[in-house]
PDB file of C-alpha atoms in Angstrom:
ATOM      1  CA  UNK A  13      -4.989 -12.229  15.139  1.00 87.00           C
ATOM      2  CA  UNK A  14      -3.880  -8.711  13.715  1.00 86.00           C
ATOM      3  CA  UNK A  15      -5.882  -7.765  10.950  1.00 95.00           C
ATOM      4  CA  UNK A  16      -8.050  -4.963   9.147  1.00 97.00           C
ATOM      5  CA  UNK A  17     -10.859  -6.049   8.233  1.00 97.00           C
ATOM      6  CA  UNK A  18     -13.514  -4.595   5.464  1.00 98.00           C
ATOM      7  CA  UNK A  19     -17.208  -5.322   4.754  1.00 98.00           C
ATOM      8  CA  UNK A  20     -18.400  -5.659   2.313  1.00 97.00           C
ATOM      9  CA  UNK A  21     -15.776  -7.672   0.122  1.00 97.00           C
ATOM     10  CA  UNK A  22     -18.193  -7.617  -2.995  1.00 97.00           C
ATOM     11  CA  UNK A  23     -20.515  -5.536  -3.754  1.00 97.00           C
ATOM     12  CA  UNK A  24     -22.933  -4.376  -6.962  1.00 97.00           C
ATOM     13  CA  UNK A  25     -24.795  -1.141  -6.722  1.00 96.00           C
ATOM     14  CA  UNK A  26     -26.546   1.487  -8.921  1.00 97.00           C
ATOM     15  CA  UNK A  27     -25.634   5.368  -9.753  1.00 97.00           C
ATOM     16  CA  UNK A  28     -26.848   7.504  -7.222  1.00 97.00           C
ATOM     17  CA  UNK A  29     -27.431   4.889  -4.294  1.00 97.00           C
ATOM     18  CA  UNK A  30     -25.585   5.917  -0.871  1.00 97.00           C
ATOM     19  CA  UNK A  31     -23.107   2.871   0.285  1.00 97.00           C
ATOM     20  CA  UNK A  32     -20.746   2.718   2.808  1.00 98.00           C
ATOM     21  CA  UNK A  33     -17.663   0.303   2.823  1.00 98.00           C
ATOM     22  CA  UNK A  34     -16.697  -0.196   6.472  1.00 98.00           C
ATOM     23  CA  UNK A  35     -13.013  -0.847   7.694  1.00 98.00           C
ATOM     24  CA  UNK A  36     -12.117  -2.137  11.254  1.00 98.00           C
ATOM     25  CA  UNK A  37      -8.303  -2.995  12.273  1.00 98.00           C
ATOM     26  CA  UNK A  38      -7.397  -4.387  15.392  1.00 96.00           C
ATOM     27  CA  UNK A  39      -3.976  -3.134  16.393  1.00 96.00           C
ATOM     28  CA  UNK A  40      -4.918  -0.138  17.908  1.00 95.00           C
ATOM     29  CA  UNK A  41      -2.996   1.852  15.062  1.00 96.00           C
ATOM     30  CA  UNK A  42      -3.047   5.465  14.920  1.00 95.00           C
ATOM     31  CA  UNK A  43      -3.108   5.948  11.072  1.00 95.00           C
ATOM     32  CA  UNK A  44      -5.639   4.238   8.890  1.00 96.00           C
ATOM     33  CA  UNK A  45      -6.464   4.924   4.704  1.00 96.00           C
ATOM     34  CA  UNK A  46      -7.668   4.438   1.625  1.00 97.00           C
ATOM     35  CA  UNK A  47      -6.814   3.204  -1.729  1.00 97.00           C
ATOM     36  CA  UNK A  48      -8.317   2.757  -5.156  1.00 97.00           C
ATOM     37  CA  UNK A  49      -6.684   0.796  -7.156  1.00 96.00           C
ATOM     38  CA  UNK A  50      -7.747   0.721 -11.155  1.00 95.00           C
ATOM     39  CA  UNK A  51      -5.834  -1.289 -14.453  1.00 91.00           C
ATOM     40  CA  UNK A  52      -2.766   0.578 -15.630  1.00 86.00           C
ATOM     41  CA  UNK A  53      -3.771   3.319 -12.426  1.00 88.00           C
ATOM     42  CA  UNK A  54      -2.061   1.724  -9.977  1.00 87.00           C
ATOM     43  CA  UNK A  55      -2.775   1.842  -6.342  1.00 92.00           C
ATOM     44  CA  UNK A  56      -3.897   5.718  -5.599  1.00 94.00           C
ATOM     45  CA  UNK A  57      -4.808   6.777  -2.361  1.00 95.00           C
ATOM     46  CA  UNK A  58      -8.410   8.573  -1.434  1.00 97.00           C
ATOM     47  CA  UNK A  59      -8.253  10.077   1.515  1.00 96.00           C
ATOM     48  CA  UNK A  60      -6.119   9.172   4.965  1.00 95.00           C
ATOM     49  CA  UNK A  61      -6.455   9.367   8.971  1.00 95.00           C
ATOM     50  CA  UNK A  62      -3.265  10.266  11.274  1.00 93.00           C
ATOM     51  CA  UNK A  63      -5.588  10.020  14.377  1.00 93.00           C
ATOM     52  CA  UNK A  64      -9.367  10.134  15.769  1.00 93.00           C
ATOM     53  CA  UNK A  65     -11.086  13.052  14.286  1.00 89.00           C
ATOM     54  CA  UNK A  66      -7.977  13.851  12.414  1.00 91.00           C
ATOM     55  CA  UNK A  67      -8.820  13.316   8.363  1.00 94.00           C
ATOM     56  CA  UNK A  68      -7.252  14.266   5.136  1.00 93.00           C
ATOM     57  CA  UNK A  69      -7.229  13.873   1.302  1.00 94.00           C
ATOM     58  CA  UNK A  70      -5.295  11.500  -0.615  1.00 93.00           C
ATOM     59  CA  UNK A  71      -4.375  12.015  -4.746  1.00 91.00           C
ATOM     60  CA  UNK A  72      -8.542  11.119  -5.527  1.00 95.00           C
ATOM     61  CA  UNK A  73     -10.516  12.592  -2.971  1.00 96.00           C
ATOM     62  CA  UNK A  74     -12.909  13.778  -4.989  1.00 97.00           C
ATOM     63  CA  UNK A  75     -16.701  11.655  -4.876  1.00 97.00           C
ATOM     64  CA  UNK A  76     -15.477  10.355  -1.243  1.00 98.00           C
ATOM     65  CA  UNK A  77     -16.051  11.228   2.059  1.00 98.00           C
ATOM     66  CA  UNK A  78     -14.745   9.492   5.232  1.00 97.00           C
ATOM     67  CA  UNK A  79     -14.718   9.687   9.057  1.00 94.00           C
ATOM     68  CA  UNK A  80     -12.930   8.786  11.969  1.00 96.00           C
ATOM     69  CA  UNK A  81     -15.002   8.911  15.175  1.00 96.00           C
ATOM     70  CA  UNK A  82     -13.314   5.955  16.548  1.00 96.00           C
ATOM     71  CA  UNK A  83      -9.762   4.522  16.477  1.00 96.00           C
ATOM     72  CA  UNK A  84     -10.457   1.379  14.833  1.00 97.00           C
ATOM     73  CA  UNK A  85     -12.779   1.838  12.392  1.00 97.00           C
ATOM     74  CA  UNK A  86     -12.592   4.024   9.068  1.00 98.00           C
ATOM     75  CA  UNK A  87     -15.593   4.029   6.636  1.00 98.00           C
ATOM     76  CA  UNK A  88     -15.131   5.188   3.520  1.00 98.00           C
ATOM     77  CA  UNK A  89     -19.137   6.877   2.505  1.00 98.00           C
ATOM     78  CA  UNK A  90     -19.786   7.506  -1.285  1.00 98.00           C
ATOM     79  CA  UNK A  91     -22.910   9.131  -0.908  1.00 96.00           C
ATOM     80  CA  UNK A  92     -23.814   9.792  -4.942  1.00 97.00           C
ATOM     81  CA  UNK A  93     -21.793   6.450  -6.811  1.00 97.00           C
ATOM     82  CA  UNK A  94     -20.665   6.725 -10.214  1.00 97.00           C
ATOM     83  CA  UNK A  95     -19.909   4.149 -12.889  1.00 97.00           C
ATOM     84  CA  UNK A  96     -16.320   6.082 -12.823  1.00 97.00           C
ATOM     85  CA  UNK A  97     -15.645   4.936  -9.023  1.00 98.00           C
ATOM     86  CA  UNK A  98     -15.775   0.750  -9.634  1.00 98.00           C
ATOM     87  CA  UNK A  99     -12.761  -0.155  -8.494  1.00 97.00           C
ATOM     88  CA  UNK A 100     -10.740  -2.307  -6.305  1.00 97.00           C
ATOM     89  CA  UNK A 101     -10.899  -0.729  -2.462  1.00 98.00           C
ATOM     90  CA  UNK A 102      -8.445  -1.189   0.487  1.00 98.00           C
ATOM     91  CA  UNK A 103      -8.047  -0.245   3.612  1.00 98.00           C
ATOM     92  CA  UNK A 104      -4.662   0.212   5.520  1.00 97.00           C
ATOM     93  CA  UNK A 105      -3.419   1.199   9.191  1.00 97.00           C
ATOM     94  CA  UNK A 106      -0.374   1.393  10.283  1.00 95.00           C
ATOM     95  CA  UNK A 107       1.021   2.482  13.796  1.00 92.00           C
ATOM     96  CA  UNK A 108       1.594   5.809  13.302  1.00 82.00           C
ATOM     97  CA  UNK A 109       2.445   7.266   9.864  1.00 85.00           C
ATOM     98  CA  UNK A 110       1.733   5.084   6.534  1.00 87.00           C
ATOM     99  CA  UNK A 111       5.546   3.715   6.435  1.00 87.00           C
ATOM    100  CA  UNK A 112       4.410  -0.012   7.393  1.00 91.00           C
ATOM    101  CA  UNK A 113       0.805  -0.405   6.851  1.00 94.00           C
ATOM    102  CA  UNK A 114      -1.226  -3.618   7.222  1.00 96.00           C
ATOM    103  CA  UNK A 115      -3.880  -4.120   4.055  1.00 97.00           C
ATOM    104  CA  UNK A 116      -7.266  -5.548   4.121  1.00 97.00           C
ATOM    105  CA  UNK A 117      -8.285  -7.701   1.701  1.00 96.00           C
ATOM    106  CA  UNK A 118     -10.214  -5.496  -0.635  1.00 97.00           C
ATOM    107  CA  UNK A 119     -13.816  -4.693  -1.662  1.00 98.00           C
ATOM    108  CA  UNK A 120     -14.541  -5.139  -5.296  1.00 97.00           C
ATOM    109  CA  UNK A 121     -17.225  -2.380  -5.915  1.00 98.00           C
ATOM    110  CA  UNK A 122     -19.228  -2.347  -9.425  1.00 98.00           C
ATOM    111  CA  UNK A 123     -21.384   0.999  -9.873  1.00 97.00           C
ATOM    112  CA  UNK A 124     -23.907   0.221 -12.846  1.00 96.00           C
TER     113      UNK A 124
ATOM    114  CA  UNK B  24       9.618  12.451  -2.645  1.00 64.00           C
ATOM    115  CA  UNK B  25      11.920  10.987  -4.209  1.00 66.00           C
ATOM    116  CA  UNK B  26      10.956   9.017  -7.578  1.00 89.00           C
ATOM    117  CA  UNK B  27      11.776   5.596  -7.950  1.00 93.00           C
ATOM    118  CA  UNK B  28      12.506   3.294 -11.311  1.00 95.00           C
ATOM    119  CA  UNK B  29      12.034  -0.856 -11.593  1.00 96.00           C
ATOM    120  CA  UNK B  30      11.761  -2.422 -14.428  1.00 97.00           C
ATOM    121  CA  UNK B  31       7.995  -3.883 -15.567  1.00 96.00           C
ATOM    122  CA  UNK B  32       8.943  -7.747 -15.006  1.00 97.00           C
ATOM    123  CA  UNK B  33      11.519 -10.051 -14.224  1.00 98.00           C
ATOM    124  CA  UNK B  34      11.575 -14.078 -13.573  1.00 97.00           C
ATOM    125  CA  UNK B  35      13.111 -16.216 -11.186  1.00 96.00           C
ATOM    126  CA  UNK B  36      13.771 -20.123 -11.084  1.00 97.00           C
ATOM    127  CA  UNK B  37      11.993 -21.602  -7.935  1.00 97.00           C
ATOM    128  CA  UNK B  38      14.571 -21.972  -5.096  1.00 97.00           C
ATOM    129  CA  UNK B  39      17.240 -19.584  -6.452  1.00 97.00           C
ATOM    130  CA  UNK B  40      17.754 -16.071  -4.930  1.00 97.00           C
ATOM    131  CA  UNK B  41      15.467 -13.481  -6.523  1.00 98.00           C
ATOM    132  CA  UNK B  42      17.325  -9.390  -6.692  1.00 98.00           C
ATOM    133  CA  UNK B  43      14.725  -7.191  -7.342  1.00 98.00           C
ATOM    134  CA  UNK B  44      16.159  -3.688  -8.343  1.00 98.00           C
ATOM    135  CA  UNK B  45      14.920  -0.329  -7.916  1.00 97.00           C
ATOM    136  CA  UNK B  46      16.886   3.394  -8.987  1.00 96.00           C
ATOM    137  CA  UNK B  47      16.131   6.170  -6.711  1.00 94.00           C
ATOM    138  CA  UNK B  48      18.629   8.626  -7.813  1.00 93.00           C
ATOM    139  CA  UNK B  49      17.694  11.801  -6.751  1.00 91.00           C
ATOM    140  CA  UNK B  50      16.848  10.864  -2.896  1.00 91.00           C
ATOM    141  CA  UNK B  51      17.443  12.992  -0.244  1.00 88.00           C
ATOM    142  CA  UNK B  52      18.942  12.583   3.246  1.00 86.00           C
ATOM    143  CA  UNK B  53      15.950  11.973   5.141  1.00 87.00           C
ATOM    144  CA  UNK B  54      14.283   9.811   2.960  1.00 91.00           C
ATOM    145  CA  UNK B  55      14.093   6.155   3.567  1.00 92.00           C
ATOM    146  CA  UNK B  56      13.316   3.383   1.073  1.00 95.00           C
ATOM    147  CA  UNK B  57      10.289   0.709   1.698  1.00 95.00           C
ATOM    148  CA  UNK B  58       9.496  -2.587  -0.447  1.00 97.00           C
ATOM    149  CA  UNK B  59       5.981  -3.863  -0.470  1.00 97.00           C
ATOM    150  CA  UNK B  60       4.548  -6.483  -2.548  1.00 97.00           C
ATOM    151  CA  UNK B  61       1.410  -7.291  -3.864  1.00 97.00           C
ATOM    152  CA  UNK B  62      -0.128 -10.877  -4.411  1.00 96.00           C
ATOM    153  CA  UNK B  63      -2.575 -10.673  -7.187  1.00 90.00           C
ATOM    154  CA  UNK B  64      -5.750  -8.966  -5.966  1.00 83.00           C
ATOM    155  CA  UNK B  65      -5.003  -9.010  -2.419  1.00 93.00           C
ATOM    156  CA  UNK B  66      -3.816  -6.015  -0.329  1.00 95.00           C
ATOM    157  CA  UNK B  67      -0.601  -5.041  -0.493  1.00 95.00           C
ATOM    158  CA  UNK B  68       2.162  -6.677   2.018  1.00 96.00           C
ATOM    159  CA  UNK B  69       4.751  -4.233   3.821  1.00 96.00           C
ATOM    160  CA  UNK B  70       8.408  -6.339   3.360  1.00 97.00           C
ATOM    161  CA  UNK B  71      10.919  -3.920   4.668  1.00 96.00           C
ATOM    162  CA  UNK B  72      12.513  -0.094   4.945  1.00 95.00           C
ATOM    163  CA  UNK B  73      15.821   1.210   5.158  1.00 95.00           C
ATOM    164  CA  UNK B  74      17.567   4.316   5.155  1.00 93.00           C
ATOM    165  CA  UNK B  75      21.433   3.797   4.360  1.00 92.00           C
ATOM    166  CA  UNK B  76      22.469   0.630   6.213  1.00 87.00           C
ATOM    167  CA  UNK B  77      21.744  -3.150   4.339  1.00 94.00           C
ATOM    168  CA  UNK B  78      18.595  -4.581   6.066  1.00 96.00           C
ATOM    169  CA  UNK B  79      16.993  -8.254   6.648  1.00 97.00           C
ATOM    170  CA  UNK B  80      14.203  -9.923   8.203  1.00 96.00           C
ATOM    171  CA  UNK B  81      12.739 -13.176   8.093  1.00 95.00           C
ATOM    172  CA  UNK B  82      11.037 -12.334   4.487  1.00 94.00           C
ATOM    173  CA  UNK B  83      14.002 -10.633   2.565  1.00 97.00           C
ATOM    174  CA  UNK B  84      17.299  -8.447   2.654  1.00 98.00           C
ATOM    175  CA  UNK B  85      17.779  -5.056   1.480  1.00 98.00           C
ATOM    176  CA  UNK B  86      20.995  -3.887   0.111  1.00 97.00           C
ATOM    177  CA  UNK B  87      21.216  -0.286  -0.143  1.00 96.00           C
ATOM    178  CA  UNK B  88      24.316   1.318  -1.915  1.00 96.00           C
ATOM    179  CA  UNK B  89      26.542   3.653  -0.310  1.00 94.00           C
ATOM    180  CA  UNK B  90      25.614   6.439  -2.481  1.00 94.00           C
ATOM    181  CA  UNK B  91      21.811   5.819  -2.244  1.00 95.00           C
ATOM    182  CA  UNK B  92      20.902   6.317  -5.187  1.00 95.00           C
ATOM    183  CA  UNK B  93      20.063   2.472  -6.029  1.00 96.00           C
ATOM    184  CA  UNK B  94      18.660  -0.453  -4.193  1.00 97.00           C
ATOM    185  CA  UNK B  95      17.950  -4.295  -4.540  1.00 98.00           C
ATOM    186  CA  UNK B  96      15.119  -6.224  -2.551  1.00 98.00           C
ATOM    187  CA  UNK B  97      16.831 -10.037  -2.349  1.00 98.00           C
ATOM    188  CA  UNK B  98      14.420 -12.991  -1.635  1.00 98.00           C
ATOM    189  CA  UNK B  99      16.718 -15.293  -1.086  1.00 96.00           C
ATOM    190  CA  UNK B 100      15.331 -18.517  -1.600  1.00 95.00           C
ATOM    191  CA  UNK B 101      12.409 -17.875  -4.174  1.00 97.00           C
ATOM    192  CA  UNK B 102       8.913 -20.042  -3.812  1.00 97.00           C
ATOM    193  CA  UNK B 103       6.439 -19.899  -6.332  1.00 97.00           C
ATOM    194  CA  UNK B 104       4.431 -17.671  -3.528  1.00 96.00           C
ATOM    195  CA  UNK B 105       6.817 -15.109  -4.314  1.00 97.00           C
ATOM    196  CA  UNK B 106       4.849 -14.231  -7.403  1.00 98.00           C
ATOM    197  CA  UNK B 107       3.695 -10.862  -6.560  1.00 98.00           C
ATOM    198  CA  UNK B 108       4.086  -6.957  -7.712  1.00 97.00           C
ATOM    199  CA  UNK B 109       6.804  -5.582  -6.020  1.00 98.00           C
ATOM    200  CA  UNK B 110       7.036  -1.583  -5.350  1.00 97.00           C
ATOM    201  CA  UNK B 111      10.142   0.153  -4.160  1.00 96.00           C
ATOM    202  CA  UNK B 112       8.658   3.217  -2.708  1.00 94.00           C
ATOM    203  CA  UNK B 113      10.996   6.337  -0.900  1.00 92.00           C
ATOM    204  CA  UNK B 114       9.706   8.430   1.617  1.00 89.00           C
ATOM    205  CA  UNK B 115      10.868  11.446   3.613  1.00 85.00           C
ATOM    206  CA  UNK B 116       9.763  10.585   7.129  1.00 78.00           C
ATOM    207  CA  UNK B 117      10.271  13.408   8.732  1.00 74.00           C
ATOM    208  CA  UNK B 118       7.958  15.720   6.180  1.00 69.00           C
ATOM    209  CA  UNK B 119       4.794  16.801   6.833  1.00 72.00           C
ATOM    210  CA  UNK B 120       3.729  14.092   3.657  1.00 75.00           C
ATOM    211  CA  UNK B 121       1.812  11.817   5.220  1.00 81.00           C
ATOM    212  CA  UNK B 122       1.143   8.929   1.943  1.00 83.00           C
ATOM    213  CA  UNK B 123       3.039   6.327   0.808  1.00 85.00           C
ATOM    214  CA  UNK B 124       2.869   6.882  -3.238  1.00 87.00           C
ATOM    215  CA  UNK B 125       2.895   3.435  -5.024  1.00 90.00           C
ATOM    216  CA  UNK B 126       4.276   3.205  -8.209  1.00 90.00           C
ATOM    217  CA  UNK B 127       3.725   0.134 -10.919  1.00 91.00           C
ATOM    218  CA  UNK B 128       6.467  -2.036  -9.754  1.00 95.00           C
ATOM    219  CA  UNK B 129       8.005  -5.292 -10.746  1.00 97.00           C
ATOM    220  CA  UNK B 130       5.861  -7.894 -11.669  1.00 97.00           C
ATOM    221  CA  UNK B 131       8.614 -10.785 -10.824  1.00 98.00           C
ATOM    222  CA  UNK B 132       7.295 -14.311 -11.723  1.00 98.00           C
ATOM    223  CA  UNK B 133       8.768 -17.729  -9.880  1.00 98.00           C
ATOM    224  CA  UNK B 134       8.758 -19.857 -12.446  1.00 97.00           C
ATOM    225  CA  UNK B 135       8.914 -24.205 -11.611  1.00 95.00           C
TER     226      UNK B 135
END
């Protein structure tokens, strides 16, 4: 079955403590991203990936960093968490460009 | 790109044909229009893109007028599964912009 996949779907942490939130997909898609998505916000993306090795920022880069070292994964590394970055998280790839991109199903991510 | 305007809400009686609108007056040549939707707390859901000609696939029909400047998303038989946030989103595809920019959408509600 198609699908991107991200681990961990929940997940309570402190200020300060490294995480990563992984994201796999499946469909050999060239283009994979990032979203944040906040109450009256909206859906805002973090940073994005046209191909391996090939990274750039989104709207809200800033607190983020991500790599692409392989096609189908995309981990999104917050290596100092803030109260200000809980949030909603979600992946996305898409074949090439971001015009039809498949979603995960979101991490919910609480920063105490 | 381009800016687009829906209005906040709308409802819809189970079964009829649901026409979501969207105003995207000042877009360009090269940029297309794209409807996603958005169960509640799950990842976004690409539904279909266009650029001038009316569209359909096996989840919806998109009527784009001759001018461009406005669009409607039809669901033509509405379930109560339909109740999402909807975004009409315009893109240049052939920039060097490589996001999709989600606005807030129309929250449309299929009512019993």
């Amino acid at each position: 079955e198609a699908q991107v996949t991200q681990n961990p779907r929940y997940l309570i942490t402190v200020t300060g403590k490294k995480l990563t939130v992984t994201c796999s997909q499946n469909m050999n898609h060239e283009y994979m991203s990032w979203y944040r998505q906040d109450p009256g916000l909206g859906l805002r993306q973090i940073y994005y990936s046209m191909n391996v090795e090939v990274t750039d920022k989104g709207d809200v880069p800033e607190g983020y960093k991500v790599s692409r070292k392989e096609k189908r994964n995309f981990p999104l590394i917050l290596e100092s968490p803030s109260p200000n970055q809980t949030s909603l998280y979600f992946c996305a790839s898409a074949g090439q460009g971001p015009d039809t991109q498949y979603f995960g199903p979101g991490t919910r991510l609480t920063v105490l | 790109d381009a800016k687009t305007t829906q209005p906040t809400s709308m409802d819809c009686a189970e079964g009829r044909a649901a026409n979501l609108p969207c105003n995207h007056s000042t877009i360009s040549g090269n940029e297309y229009v794209y409807w996603y939707r958005q169960i509640h707390s799950q990842g976004p859901q690409y539904i279909i893109h266009g650029l001038k000609n009316n569209e359909t696939n096996e989840m919806a029909s998109l009527i784009i007028t001759e001018d461009r400047k406005s669009s409607t998303l039809i669901l033509p038989h509405a379930t109560l599964r339909d109740t999402a946030v909807y975004y009409c989103i315009v893109r240049d595809r052939g920039g060097s912009n490589y996001k999709l920019t989600f606005g807030k959408g129309t929250l449309l509600t299929v009512n019993p």
